[in-house]
Amino acid sequence: MSPEAKTPTRNYTEAQPIVSIRDLKKSFGDLVVLDGVDLDVEKGEVVVILGPSGSGKSTMLRCVNRLEHPTAGEVWFEDTLVNYSKTNINRMREHIGMVFQQFNLFPHLTARGNVALALRKVLGKSKEEADQIAVEQLERVDLGDRVDYYPSQLSGGQQQRVAIARALAMDPHVMLFDEVTSALDPELVRGVLDVMKELALAGMTMLVVTHEMGFARDVGSRVVFMDGGVIVEQGTPEEVFDNPQNERTQDFLGHIM
């Protein structure tokens, strides 16, 4: 039964997965990118998604907040069926923070202005309250001394931390990170990963697509390996890194570690 043909209800409690993906499929024309993905994410988990380029990692992540609309299957966020035609997607996205590879900051706004904008435009907060929250979140990502700097005055790593602060300012229930360090120079990666590690320690639920194996091993609650549009293996970091069961996982890790 398609999502449009059913009543999208789920009696969500915190004992249930905060994100549930069921038989998720996504095609672009004849190209099958996701071919039946099932995944549950528990509240407070850090699920790290690994796999070669083209394996469907980012597409799956983008289906969680409907930046991509699934071809088939279901994506649940709390009690909301994400891919239901009548779902208020903007309201839902207020609770799902997403940080991309590209920073997508407004060049004419300061760090404070970039973080405060959605608080004012989406949540309707006053300028004073939005600015206060923006400063608090920028301090949280160790940019308290850069609140009045413009993006052009910030390094790539600092710009990415502004993007994280912008997502955090909306008080999300889940954070999605899509290859957030891949566009950074190596010396700038550590600062961004440190911020993500602090979020994990604070109990933030996170889905992280990354090639940072150290982060996956040290911070992940669970590691998911994807290839060919499906999940081929998942488990604790120790299980996946130290004793991978699937040949494709073994081959992938053998080439990068």
Short mmCIF file of N, CA and C in Angstrom, two decimals, residues 9 17 20-21 54 94 106 110 112 122 142 148 165 174 176 188 207 217 225 234 236 241 254:
data_model
loop_
_atom_site.label_atom_id
_atom_site.label_comp_id
_atom_site.label_asym_id
_atom_site.label_seq_id
_atom_site.Cartn_x
_atom_site.Cartn_y
_atom_site.Cartn_z
N THR A 9 -0.28 7.08 10.81
CA THR A 9 -0.26 7.23 12.26
C THR A 9 0.66 6.20 12.87
N PRO A 17 12.06 3.37 18.07
CA PRO A 17 13.03 4.07 17.24
C PRO A 17 12.52 5.46 16.86
N SER A 20 12.51 5.30 11.61
CA SER A 20 12.30 3.95 11.10
C SER A 20 12.21 4.00 9.58
N ILE A 21 13.05 3.24 8.93
CA ILE A 21 13.06 3.15 7.47
C ILE A 21 12.65 1.74 7.08
N GLY A 54 28.46 6.24 -4.39
CA GLY A 54 27.39 5.67 -5.19
C GLY A 54 26.65 4.54 -4.52
N GLU A 94 11.66 21.27 11.20
CA GLU A 94 12.08 22.06 12.35
C GLU A 94 12.76 21.18 13.39
N PHE A 106 24.87 32.34 4.14
CA PHE A 106 24.59 33.59 3.41
C PHE A 106 25.80 34.50 3.56
N THR A 110 26.54 37.89 9.04
CA THR A 110 27.57 37.43 9.95
C THR A 110 27.24 36.01 10.44
N ARG A 112 26.51 35.24 13.43
CA ARG A 112 25.32 35.41 14.25
C ARG A 112 24.07 35.53 13.38
N VAL A 122 11.40 31.24 10.69
CA VAL A 122 10.65 29.98 10.81
C VAL A 122 9.94 29.88 12.15
N ASP A 142 32.45 26.55 19.79
CA ASP A 142 33.75 27.20 19.98
C ASP A 142 33.99 28.34 19.00
N ASP A 148 30.57 37.97 15.01
CA ASP A 148 30.34 39.09 14.09
C ASP A 148 31.22 39.02 12.85
N ALA A 165 26.00 25.06 14.13
CA ALA A 165 25.32 25.91 15.11
C ALA A 165 23.94 26.32 14.60
N VAL A 174 16.89 15.15 15.95
CA VAL A 174 17.84 14.31 15.21
C VAL A 174 18.73 15.24 14.40
N LEU A 176 21.38 15.16 11.09
CA LEU A 176 21.89 14.43 9.94
C LEU A 176 23.14 15.13 9.44
N LEU A 188 41.70 21.19 9.12
CA LEU A 188 40.48 21.80 9.63
C LEU A 188 39.43 20.77 10.05
N LEU A 207 22.69 10.72 12.62
CA LEU A 207 23.00 9.85 11.49
C LEU A 207 24.12 10.55 10.72
N ARG A 217 34.78 4.74 14.54
CA ARG A 217 35.18 3.76 15.55
C ARG A 217 35.02 4.32 16.96
N PHE A 225 27.19 -0.41 7.00
CA PHE A 225 27.93 -0.42 5.74
C PHE A 225 26.96 -0.66 4.59
N GLN A 234 25.89 -4.42 9.44
CA GLN A 234 25.84 -3.41 10.49
C GLN A 234 26.15 -4.07 11.83
N THR A 236 28.21 -3.05 16.01
CA THR A 236 29.02 -2.11 16.78
C THR A 236 30.29 -1.80 16.00
N PHE A 241 34.55 -3.19 12.33
CA PHE A 241 35.95 -2.90 11.99
C PHE A 241 36.89 -4.07 12.28
N GLY A 254 39.56 -2.99 3.85
CA GLY A 254 40.93 -3.35 3.52
C GLY A 254 41.65 -2.33 2.66
#
